[in-house]
Amino acid sequence: MDLGSESLRLRIKQLLEKPGNGNCVDCKAADPEWASYTLGVLVCHTCSGLHRNIPQISKVKSLLLDPWNSSELEFIDSMGNNAAKAKYENIVPAFYYCPTSRDCLLLKEQWIRAKYERKEFMCVEKQEAYSTGYKEGFLWKRGRDNGQYLSRKFILSEREGVLKYFNKLDAKEPKATLKISSVNAVFQPDKIGTAHGLQITYLKDNSTRNVFVYHEDGKEIVDWFNAIRAARLHYLQVAFPGASNSELLPKVTRKFLNEGYMEKTGPKHTEGFKKRWFTMDDRRLMYFKDPLDAFARGEVFIGSKGNGYSVLPGLPSNVQGNHWLYGITIKTPERSFLFACETAKDQKDWMAAFQLVINRPMLPQEYAVEAYFKHKP
């Protein structure tokens, strides 16, 4: 039976007011306007499009624009987002990355497929691809010098505490060994130029190195991401035995605080300004000639205001040579660093990122990193 428009509006309003239904069941976006009448959940516009990729499992309609009958709404009412989460997210491992509305499409799509299509969180045996502490396989890796992507064998071993890759199939020794203690992974589809692009960073001699990889299969690259997260969480649990999972999870993997182009000048402030790609990773400000370079041309440690660090908009009046107008000055105990941004919005975003770390007191282990930067040749 189809409902009249007034009674339909009332039923939908009541559905949306039920606890849990005010946010998308998959990415937590506020005020979902779509629903799956086969799963009984409310979803946002973006996730509704991803549900259409699994039509044998989920059929979606707009709550506002499509016709509804009473049996469909009754089923959604009987299930709803909270009950669906209890069913389909019953055993999500602590390390598993649950995407939000701000995450890339790939993470959302694989989360939706993992929940409803593969039912990975209803049966622990279905999580072996990322939860055993060991993973090996082939990923396309960007070459450091020529920018070509070549198939490379990768092995993640939690027992050894490393992620390593090999340049040749029969190679006995890995081309590089990345210690889990310093590894980070973040999806970078726009920067890498593929929807499945993953940026892995690690420290070598306390300097950041980048590895850019992808896999044609979306599930496979997300499984690698979660396998790295699993190894990272276990490493942190051993390194900080007194800490709770809720304290450790933000440290498992992290997104960069900001990225983009700025102009910079040298230590004397008399050299010409050069355009460089900058990445703010926690307290490390790195700059690169190209966004996909394997390692930074330089890194700056940004401490806290209690330790003599500050950030100001603008440049000293005697400074010349910047093409971009929106300046930023970072003062450290040793020297000042001068940057110029192309737009007022870029300046505001960079100022906010710098202010965030400067306002945060330094942790004991960060003093050791600061000392290394001070004595770097």
mmCIF file of C-alpha atoms in Angstrom, residues 15-375:
data_model
loop_
_atom_site.group_PDB
_atom_site.id
_atom_site.type_symbol
_atom_site.label_atom_id
_atom_site.label_comp_id
_atom_site.label_asym_id
_atom_site.label_seq_id
_atom_site.Cartn_x
_atom_site.Cartn_y
_atom_site.Cartn_z
ATOM 1 C CA LEU A 15 12.067 7.030 11.336
ATOM 2 C CA LEU A 16 14.738 9.743 11.309
ATOM 3 C CA GLU A 17 14.067 10.569 14.965
ATOM 4 C CA LYS A 18 14.760 7.018 16.146
ATOM 5 C CA PRO A 19 18.103 6.692 17.995
ATOM 6 C CA GLY A 20 20.925 5.934 15.547
ATOM 7 C CA ASN A 21 18.963 6.934 12.452
ATOM 8 C CA GLY A 22 20.077 10.589 12.456
ATOM 9 C CA ASN A 23 23.438 9.658 10.890
ATOM 10 C CA CYS A 24 24.416 7.532 7.899
ATOM 11 C CA VAL A 25 24.848 3.927 9.087
ATOM 12 C CA ASP A 26 28.074 3.585 7.065
ATOM 13 C CA CYS A 27 30.015 6.895 7.231
ATOM 14 C CA LYS A 28 28.217 8.751 10.067
ATOM 15 C CA ALA A 29 27.291 11.761 7.864
ATOM 16 C CA ALA A 30 24.454 13.743 9.470
ATOM 17 C CA ASP A 31 20.827 13.735 8.220
ATOM 18 C CA PRO A 32 20.706 10.761 5.826
ATOM 19 C CA GLU A 33 18.115 11.186 3.079
ATOM 20 C CA TRP A 34 18.297 7.712 1.521
ATOM 21 C CA ALA A 35 17.403 4.258 2.813
ATOM 22 C CA SER A 36 18.035 0.635 1.878
ATOM 23 C CA TYR A 37 14.685 -1.140 2.044
ATOM 24 C CA THR A 38 16.348 -4.576 1.849
ATOM 25 C CA LEU A 39 18.848 -3.962 4.680
ATOM 26 C CA GLY A 40 16.608 -1.648 6.698
ATOM 27 C CA VAL A 41 19.181 1.156 7.124
ATOM 28 C CA LEU A 42 19.387 4.907 6.491
ATOM 29 C CA VAL A 43 22.324 6.184 4.454
ATOM 30 C CA CYS A 44 23.700 9.438 3.013
ATOM 31 C CA HIS A 45 23.648 10.307 -0.700
ATOM 32 C CA THR A 46 27.295 9.188 -1.245
ATOM 33 C CA CYS A 47 26.867 5.815 0.473
ATOM 34 C CA SER A 48 23.550 5.227 -1.331
ATOM 35 C CA GLY A 49 25.561 5.279 -4.580
ATOM 36 C CA LEU A 50 27.931 2.647 -3.155
ATOM 37 C CA HIS A 51 24.989 0.469 -2.075
ATOM 38 C CA ARG A 52 23.905 0.432 -5.728
ATOM 39 C CA ASN A 53 27.134 -1.493 -6.461
ATOM 40 C CA ILE A 54 25.673 -4.446 -4.488
ATOM 41 C CA PRO A 55 22.111 -4.525 -5.915
ATOM 42 C CA GLN A 56 21.667 -8.200 -5.054
ATOM 43 C CA ILE A 57 21.988 -7.231 -1.366
ATOM 44 C CA SER A 58 20.907 -3.618 -1.034
ATOM 45 C CA LYS A 59 18.183 -1.690 -2.844
ATOM 46 C CA VAL A 60 18.034 2.023 -2.086
ATOM 47 C CA LYS A 61 15.508 4.811 -2.559
ATOM 48 C CA SER A 62 15.388 8.489 -1.696
ATOM 49 C CA LEU A 63 13.314 9.182 1.423
ATOM 50 C CA LEU A 64 12.215 12.512 -0.038
ATOM 51 C CA LEU A 65 11.780 11.900 -3.768
ATOM 52 C CA ASP A 66 10.758 8.251 -4.263
ATOM 53 C CA PRO A 67 7.418 6.543 -3.555
ATOM 54 C CA TRP A 68 7.331 4.251 -0.496
ATOM 55 C CA ASN A 69 4.841 1.655 0.663
ATOM 56 C CA SER A 70 4.014 0.848 4.255
ATOM 57 C CA SER A 71 5.677 -2.619 4.281
ATOM 58 C CA GLU A 72 9.030 -1.113 3.213
ATOM 59 C CA LEU A 73 8.889 1.527 5.932
ATOM 60 C CA GLU A 74 7.767 -1.033 8.504
ATOM 61 C CA PHE A 75 10.821 -3.172 7.719
ATOM 62 C CA ILE A 76 13.182 -0.162 8.092
ATOM 63 C CA ASP A 77 11.383 0.699 11.342
ATOM 64 C CA SER A 78 11.846 -2.860 12.626
ATOM 65 C CA MET A 79 15.585 -2.830 11.813
ATOM 66 C CA GLY A 80 17.072 0.701 11.792
ATOM 67 C CA ASN A 81 20.717 1.731 12.018
ATOM 68 C CA ASN A 82 21.468 0.626 15.583
ATOM 69 C CA ALA A 83 20.145 -2.920 15.097
ATOM 70 C CA ALA A 84 21.941 -3.183 11.739
ATOM 71 C CA LYS A 85 25.229 -2.108 13.334
ATOM 72 C CA ALA A 86 24.769 -4.706 16.091
ATOM 73 C CA LYS A 87 24.319 -7.348 13.376
ATOM 74 C CA TYR A 88 26.759 -6.358 10.611
ATOM 75 C CA GLU A 89 29.457 -4.740 12.812
ATOM 76 C CA ASN A 90 29.319 -7.352 15.551
ATOM 77 C CA ILE A 91 33.064 -8.148 15.616
ATOM 78 C CA VAL A 92 34.986 -5.316 13.954
ATOM 79 C CA PRO A 93 38.646 -5.670 15.059
ATOM 80 C CA ALA A 94 39.963 -2.708 17.072
ATOM 81 C CA PHE A 95 42.573 -1.911 14.401
ATOM 82 C CA TYR A 96 40.130 -2.014 11.447
ATOM 83 C CA TYR A 97 39.646 1.425 9.900
ATOM 84 C CA CYS A 98 35.986 2.466 9.941
ATOM 85 C CA PRO A 99 35.660 5.357 7.461
ATOM 86 C CA THR A 100 33.876 8.648 8.069
ATOM 87 C CA SER A 101 32.193 10.988 5.609
ATOM 88 C CA ARG A 102 35.560 12.743 5.051
ATOM 89 C CA ASP A 103 37.348 9.598 3.831
ATOM 90 C CA CYS A 104 37.981 8.557 0.231
ATOM 91 C CA LEU A 105 35.403 6.618 -1.768
ATOM 92 C CA LEU A 106 37.494 3.428 -1.822
ATOM 93 C CA LEU A 107 37.528 3.083 1.987
ATOM 94 C CA LYS A 108 33.765 3.651 2.145
ATOM 95 C CA GLU A 109 33.028 1.187 -0.661
ATOM 96 C CA GLN A 110 35.158 -1.592 0.835
ATOM 97 C CA TRP A 111 33.663 -0.980 4.302
ATOM 98 C CA ILE A 112 30.168 -1.350 2.824
ATOM 99 C CA ARG A 113 31.143 -4.498 0.884
ATOM 100 C CA ALA A 114 32.931 -5.951 3.931
ATOM 101 C CA LYS A 115 29.834 -5.456 6.078
ATOM 102 C CA TYR A 116 26.963 -6.519 3.846
ATOM 103 C CA GLU A 117 28.439 -8.483 0.933
ATOM 104 C CA ARG A 118 31.310 -10.402 2.566
ATOM 105 C CA LYS A 119 29.882 -10.272 6.125
ATOM 106 C CA GLU A 120 33.423 -10.003 7.499
ATOM 107 C CA PHE A 121 32.329 -8.719 10.905
ATOM 108 C CA MET A 122 29.839 -11.501 11.606
ATOM 109 C CA CYS A 123 32.450 -14.275 11.332
ATOM 110 C CA VAL A 124 36.045 -13.907 12.537
ATOM 111 C CA GLU A 125 37.350 -16.478 9.984
ATOM 112 C CA LYS A 126 36.540 -14.012 7.209
ATOM 113 C CA GLN A 127 39.119 -11.534 8.575
ATOM 114 C CA GLU A 128 42.217 -13.631 7.843
ATOM 115 C CA ALA A 129 43.336 -11.401 4.932
ATOM 116 C CA TYR A 130 44.422 -8.688 7.387
ATOM 117 C CA SER A 131 44.429 -10.102 10.926
ATOM 118 C CA THR A 132 46.984 -12.942 11.006
ATOM 119 C CA GLY A 133 50.092 -10.771 11.457
ATOM 120 C CA TYR A 134 51.560 -11.888 8.139
ATOM 121 C CA LYS A 135 50.723 -10.831 4.595
ATOM 122 C CA GLU A 136 52.524 -11.188 1.297
ATOM 123 C CA GLY A 137 51.607 -10.263 -2.239
ATOM 124 C CA PHE A 138 52.348 -7.999 -5.172
ATOM 125 C CA LEU A 139 51.678 -4.256 -5.302
ATOM 126 C CA TRP A 140 52.408 -1.718 -8.029
ATOM 127 C CA LYS A 141 55.164 0.518 -6.625
ATOM 128 C CA ARG A 142 56.270 3.861 -8.041
ATOM 129 C CA GLY A 143 59.935 3.914 -9.056
ATOM 130 C CA ARG A 144 62.006 6.470 -7.189
ATOM 131 C CA ASP A 145 63.861 7.825 -10.212
ATOM 132 C CA ASN A 146 61.647 7.342 -13.263
ATOM 133 C CA GLY A 147 58.155 7.489 -11.750
ATOM 134 C CA GLN A 148 57.116 4.215 -13.421
ATOM 135 C CA TYR A 149 54.928 1.775 -11.486
ATOM 136 C CA LEU A 150 56.372 -1.747 -11.377
ATOM 137 C CA SER A 151 55.049 -4.902 -9.712
ATOM 138 C CA ARG A 152 56.938 -5.579 -6.478
ATOM 139 C CA LYS A 153 56.615 -8.346 -3.913
ATOM 140 C CA PHE A 154 55.763 -7.038 -0.424
ATOM 141 C CA ILE A 155 55.910 -8.980 2.849
ATOM 142 C CA LEU A 156 54.458 -7.730 6.132
ATOM 143 C CA SER A 157 55.715 -9.666 9.146
ATOM 144 C CA GLU A 158 54.480 -8.666 12.577
ATOM 145 C CA ARG A 159 56.834 -11.188 14.200
ATOM 146 C CA GLU A 160 59.864 -9.519 12.570
ATOM 147 C CA GLY A 161 58.330 -6.059 13.049
ATOM 148 C CA VAL A 162 58.870 -5.111 9.392
ATOM 149 C CA LEU A 163 57.277 -4.414 6.031
ATOM 150 C CA LYS A 164 59.705 -5.206 3.210
ATOM 151 C CA TYR A 165 59.662 -5.274 -0.561
ATOM 152 C CA PHE A 166 61.778 -7.004 -3.202
ATOM 153 C CA ASN A 167 62.860 -5.679 -6.607
ATOM 154 C CA LYS A 168 63.352 -9.095 -8.185
ATOM 155 C CA LEU A 169 61.238 -12.238 -7.905
ATOM 156 C CA ASP A 170 64.181 -14.431 -6.871
ATOM 157 C CA ALA A 171 65.889 -11.816 -4.674
ATOM 158 C CA LYS A 172 67.145 -13.175 -1.359
ATOM 159 C CA GLU A 173 67.466 -9.731 0.209
ATOM 160 C CA PRO A 174 64.753 -7.071 0.235
ATOM 161 C CA LYS A 175 65.320 -3.784 -1.586
ATOM 162 C CA ALA A 176 64.046 -1.947 1.506
ATOM 163 C CA THR A 177 63.001 -2.908 5.034
ATOM 164 C CA LEU A 178 60.508 -0.616 6.760
ATOM 165 C CA LYS A 179 60.260 -0.929 10.536
ATOM 166 C CA ILE A 180 56.665 -1.173 11.773
ATOM 167 C CA SER A 181 57.663 1.158 14.635
ATOM 168 C CA SER A 182 57.813 4.125 12.219
ATOM 169 C CA VAL A 183 55.485 3.058 9.380
ATOM 170 C CA ASN A 184 52.409 5.107 8.465
ATOM 171 C CA ALA A 185 49.918 4.541 5.646
ATOM 172 C CA VAL A 186 47.363 6.932 4.179
ATOM 173 C CA PHE A 187 45.181 6.752 1.071
ATOM 174 C CA GLN A 188 46.055 9.514 -1.429
ATOM 175 C CA PRO A 189 43.874 8.979 -4.534
ATOM 176 C CA ASP A 190 44.123 12.571 -5.839
ATOM 177 C CA LYS A 191 47.847 12.948 -5.216
ATOM 178 C CA ILE A 192 48.804 9.556 -6.679
ATOM 179 C CA GLY A 193 46.274 9.777 -9.501
ATOM 180 C CA THR A 194 44.523 6.443 -8.903
ATOM 181 C CA ALA A 195 41.496 5.663 -6.701
ATOM 182 C CA HIS A 196 43.477 2.860 -5.036
ATOM 183 C CA GLY A 197 46.654 4.872 -4.320
ATOM 184 C CA LEU A 198 48.271 4.337 -0.902
ATOM 185 C CA GLN A 199 51.179 6.394 0.465
ATOM 186 C CA ILE A 200 53.379 4.533 2.943
ATOM 187 C CA THR A 201 55.917 6.554 4.937
ATOM 188 C CA TYR A 202 58.680 5.371 7.235
ATOM 189 C CA LEU A 203 61.801 6.740 8.901
ATOM 190 C CA LYS A 204 65.290 5.912 7.694
ATOM 191 C CA ASP A 205 68.076 7.526 9.742
ATOM 192 C CA ASN A 206 65.311 9.696 11.246
ATOM 193 C CA SER A 207 64.403 11.134 7.814
ATOM 194 C CA THR A 208 61.058 10.464 6.166
ATOM 195 C CA ARG A 209 60.851 8.199 3.125
ATOM 196 C CA ASN A 210 57.786 7.810 0.870
ATOM 197 C CA VAL A 211 56.619 4.659 -0.917
ATOM 198 C CA PHE A 212 53.661 5.042 -3.313
ATOM 199 C CA VAL A 213 51.715 1.877 -4.160
ATOM 200 C CA TYR A 214 48.399 0.707 -5.539
ATOM 201 C CA HIS A 215 46.568 -2.493 -6.494
ATOM 202 C CA GLU A 216 43.866 -2.888 -9.159
ATOM 203 C CA ASP A 217 41.670 -4.748 -6.664
ATOM 204 C CA GLY A 218 40.130 -2.355 -4.124
ATOM 205 C CA LYS A 219 39.674 -5.087 -1.509
ATOM 206 C CA GLU A 220 43.344 -6.100 -1.762
ATOM 207 C CA ILE A 221 44.783 -2.612 -1.168
ATOM 208 C CA VAL A 222 42.367 -1.958 1.734
ATOM 209 C CA ASP A 223 43.352 -5.356 3.207
ATOM 210 C CA TRP A 224 47.020 -4.234 3.052
ATOM 211 C CA PHE A 225 46.080 -0.976 4.783
ATOM 212 C CA ASN A 226 44.283 -2.835 7.590
ATOM 213 C CA ALA A 227 47.059 -5.438 7.879
ATOM 214 C CA ILE A 228 49.529 -2.566 8.434
ATOM 215 C CA ARG A 229 47.130 -1.108 11.034
ATOM 216 C CA ALA A 230 46.926 -4.489 12.806
ATOM 217 C CA ALA A 231 50.718 -4.755 12.979
ATOM 218 C CA ARG A 232 50.994 -1.146 14.154
ATOM 219 C CA LEU A 233 48.436 -1.639 16.953
ATOM 220 C CA HIS A 234 50.203 -4.763 18.208
ATOM 221 C CA TYR A 235 53.550 -2.948 18.120
ATOM 222 C CA LEU A 236 52.071 -0.050 20.149
ATOM 223 C CA GLN A 237 50.451 -2.424 22.669
ATOM 224 C CA VAL A 238 53.899 -3.907 23.369
ATOM 225 C CA ALA A 239 55.676 -0.514 23.359
ATOM 226 C CA PHE A 240 53.099 1.121 25.700
ATOM 227 C CA PRO A 241 51.793 -1.744 27.867
ATOM 228 C CA GLY A 242 49.830 0.516 30.228
ATOM 229 C CA ALA A 243 47.911 2.348 27.483
ATOM 230 C CA SER A 244 44.334 1.544 26.492
ATOM 231 C CA ASN A 245 43.286 0.849 22.900
ATOM 232 C CA SER A 246 41.432 4.178 22.786
ATOM 233 C CA GLU A 247 44.738 5.954 23.568
ATOM 234 C CA LEU A 248 46.706 3.916 21.007
ATOM 235 C CA LEU A 249 44.282 3.874 18.047
ATOM 236 C CA PRO A 250 44.918 7.519 16.979
ATOM 237 C CA LYS A 251 48.627 6.583 16.693
ATOM 238 C CA VAL A 252 48.066 3.450 14.544
ATOM 239 C CA THR A 253 47.922 5.424 11.277
ATOM 240 C CA ARG A 254 47.465 9.157 10.848
ATOM 241 C CA LYS A 255 46.441 11.564 8.131
ATOM 242 C CA PHE A 256 48.691 14.501 7.349
ATOM 243 C CA LEU A 257 47.653 17.739 9.036
ATOM 244 C CA ASN A 258 48.025 19.638 5.760
ATOM 245 C CA GLU A 259 49.609 19.348 2.313
ATOM 246 C CA GLY A 260 50.072 21.676 -0.630
ATOM 247 C CA TYR A 261 52.345 24.116 -2.407
ATOM 248 C CA MET A 262 54.055 27.045 -0.663
ATOM 249 C CA GLU A 263 57.062 29.163 -1.588
ATOM 250 C CA LYS A 264 60.110 29.062 0.669
ATOM 251 C CA THR A 265 63.382 30.939 0.961
ATOM 252 C CA GLY A 266 66.715 29.878 2.433
ATOM 253 C CA PRO A 267 68.188 30.476 5.918
ATOM 254 C CA LYS A 268 69.641 33.903 5.043
ATOM 255 C CA HIS A 269 66.223 35.121 3.776
ATOM 256 C CA THR A 270 67.997 36.767 0.830
ATOM 257 C CA GLU A 271 67.698 33.839 -1.593
ATOM 258 C CA GLY A 272 64.838 33.798 -4.097
ATOM 259 C CA PHE A 273 61.612 32.095 -3.072
ATOM 260 C CA LYS A 274 61.064 28.658 -4.640
ATOM 261 C CA LYS A 275 57.774 26.792 -5.016
ATOM 262 C CA ARG A 276 57.828 23.479 -3.144
ATOM 263 C CA TRP A 277 55.328 20.811 -2.112
ATOM 264 C CA PHE A 278 54.910 20.774 1.689
ATOM 265 C CA THR A 279 53.557 18.038 3.952
ATOM 266 C CA MET A 280 52.805 18.554 7.649
ATOM 267 C CA ASP A 281 53.010 15.144 9.337
ATOM 268 C CA ASP A 282 52.440 15.585 13.055
ATOM 269 C CA ARG A 283 55.429 17.765 14.138
ATOM 270 C CA ARG A 284 57.440 17.258 10.936
ATOM 271 C CA LEU A 285 57.122 19.874 8.196
ATOM 272 C CA MET A 286 58.675 18.405 5.046
ATOM 273 C CA TYR A 287 59.196 19.914 1.621
ATOM 274 C CA PHE A 288 59.598 18.195 -1.733
ATOM 275 C CA LYS A 289 60.360 19.344 -5.260
ATOM 276 C CA ASP A 290 57.543 17.073 -6.500
ATOM 277 C CA PRO A 291 54.580 15.705 -4.460
ATOM 278 C CA LEU A 292 55.563 12.124 -5.393
ATOM 279 C CA ASP A 293 59.261 12.346 -4.499
ATOM 280 C CA ALA A 294 60.613 9.412 -2.489
ATOM 281 C CA PHE A 295 62.238 11.645 0.108
ATOM 282 C CA ALA A 296 62.071 15.214 1.325
ATOM 283 C CA ARG A 297 64.543 17.956 0.358
ATOM 284 C CA GLY A 298 64.310 19.155 3.929
ATOM 285 C CA GLU A 299 62.418 18.701 7.197
ATOM 286 C CA VAL A 300 61.653 21.146 9.997
ATOM 287 C CA PHE A 301 60.628 20.124 13.514
ATOM 288 C CA ILE A 302 57.762 22.217 14.917
ATOM 289 C CA GLY A 303 57.740 22.136 18.723
ATOM 290 C CA SER A 304 55.372 23.776 21.199
ATOM 291 C CA LYS A 305 54.990 27.410 22.272
ATOM 292 C CA GLY A 306 56.290 26.476 25.723
ATOM 293 C CA ASN A 307 59.561 25.532 24.021
ATOM 294 C CA GLY A 308 60.016 28.702 21.972
ATOM 295 C CA TYR A 309 58.055 27.961 18.780
ATOM 296 C CA SER A 310 55.516 30.369 17.284
ATOM 297 C CA VAL A 311 53.764 31.121 13.994
ATOM 298 C CA LEU A 312 52.749 34.530 12.629
ATOM 299 C CA PRO A 313 50.936 35.617 9.477
ATOM 300 C CA GLY A 314 53.006 37.766 7.100
ATOM 301 C CA LEU A 315 56.707 38.176 6.348
ATOM 302 C CA PRO A 316 59.311 40.616 7.745
ATOM 303 C CA SER A 317 59.065 43.969 5.920
ATOM 304 C CA ASN A 318 62.586 43.759 4.466
ATOM 305 C CA VAL A 319 61.979 40.406 2.736
ATOM 306 C CA GLN A 320 61.559 40.357 -1.053
ATOM 307 C CA GLY A 321 61.381 37.809 -3.841
ATOM 308 C CA ASN A 322 58.127 36.033 -3.004
ATOM 309 C CA HIS A 323 55.648 35.783 -5.903
ATOM 310 C CA TRP A 324 52.780 34.750 -3.643
ATOM 311 C CA LEU A 325 51.362 37.356 -1.291
ATOM 312 C CA TYR A 326 50.166 35.488 1.795
ATOM 313 C CA GLY A 327 53.176 35.069 4.048
ATOM 314 C CA ILE A 328 53.793 32.900 7.112
ATOM 315 C CA THR A 329 56.710 33.178 9.550
ATOM 316 C CA ILE A 330 57.569 30.247 11.821
ATOM 317 C CA LYS A 331 59.921 31.070 14.667
ATOM 318 C CA THR A 332 61.956 28.271 16.255
ATOM 319 C CA PRO A 333 64.599 28.626 19.011
ATOM 320 C CA GLU A 334 67.298 28.534 16.285
ATOM 321 C CA ARG A 335 65.912 30.585 13.388
ATOM 322 C CA SER A 336 62.881 31.837 11.485
ATOM 323 C CA PHE A 337 61.390 30.033 8.488
ATOM 324 C CA LEU A 338 59.583 32.105 5.848
ATOM 325 C CA PHE A 339 56.845 30.806 3.546
ATOM 326 C CA ALA A 340 54.376 32.353 1.107
ATOM 327 C CA CYS A 341 50.962 30.959 0.125
ATOM 328 C CA GLU A 342 49.053 31.538 -3.100
ATOM 329 C CA THR A 343 45.665 32.294 -1.506
ATOM 330 C CA ALA A 344 44.275 33.600 1.785
ATOM 331 C CA LYS A 345 42.557 30.216 2.291
ATOM 332 C CA ASP A 346 45.880 28.349 1.907
ATOM 333 C CA GLN A 347 47.449 30.711 4.447
ATOM 334 C CA LYS A 348 44.561 30.125 6.889
ATOM 335 C CA ASP A 349 44.783 26.316 6.499
ATOM 336 C CA TRP A 350 48.552 26.274 7.051
ATOM 337 C CA MET A 351 48.298 28.645 10.019
ATOM 338 C CA ALA A 352 45.672 26.351 11.610
ATOM 339 C CA ALA A 353 47.878 23.257 11.093
ATOM 340 C CA PHE A 354 50.948 24.965 12.591
ATOM 341 C CA GLN A 355 48.941 26.409 15.488
ATOM 342 C CA LEU A 356 47.534 22.964 16.291
ATOM 343 C CA VAL A 357 50.962 21.434 16.968
ATOM 344 C CA ILE A 358 52.452 24.584 18.544
ATOM 345 C CA ASN A 359 49.574 24.737 21.058
ATOM 346 C CA ARG A 360 50.074 21.089 22.002
ATOM 347 C CA PRO A 361 52.659 20.375 24.742
ATOM 348 C CA MET A 362 55.559 18.211 23.631
ATOM 349 C CA LEU A 363 55.640 14.533 24.659
ATOM 350 C CA PRO A 364 58.795 13.119 26.301
ATOM 351 C CA GLN A 365 59.753 11.150 23.154
ATOM 352 C CA GLU A 366 59.372 14.313 21.020
ATOM 353 C CA TYR A 367 62.257 15.992 22.845
ATOM 354 C CA ALA A 368 64.580 13.312 21.431
ATOM 355 C CA VAL A 369 63.324 14.070 17.892
ATOM 356 C CA GLU A 370 63.812 17.813 18.484
ATOM 357 C CA ALA A 371 67.382 17.191 19.722
ATOM 358 C CA TYR A 372 68.131 15.179 16.568
ATOM 359 C CA PHE A 373 66.918 18.036 14.341
ATOM 360 C CA LYS A 374 69.031 20.555 16.271
ATOM 361 C CA HIS A 375 72.188 18.531 15.771
#
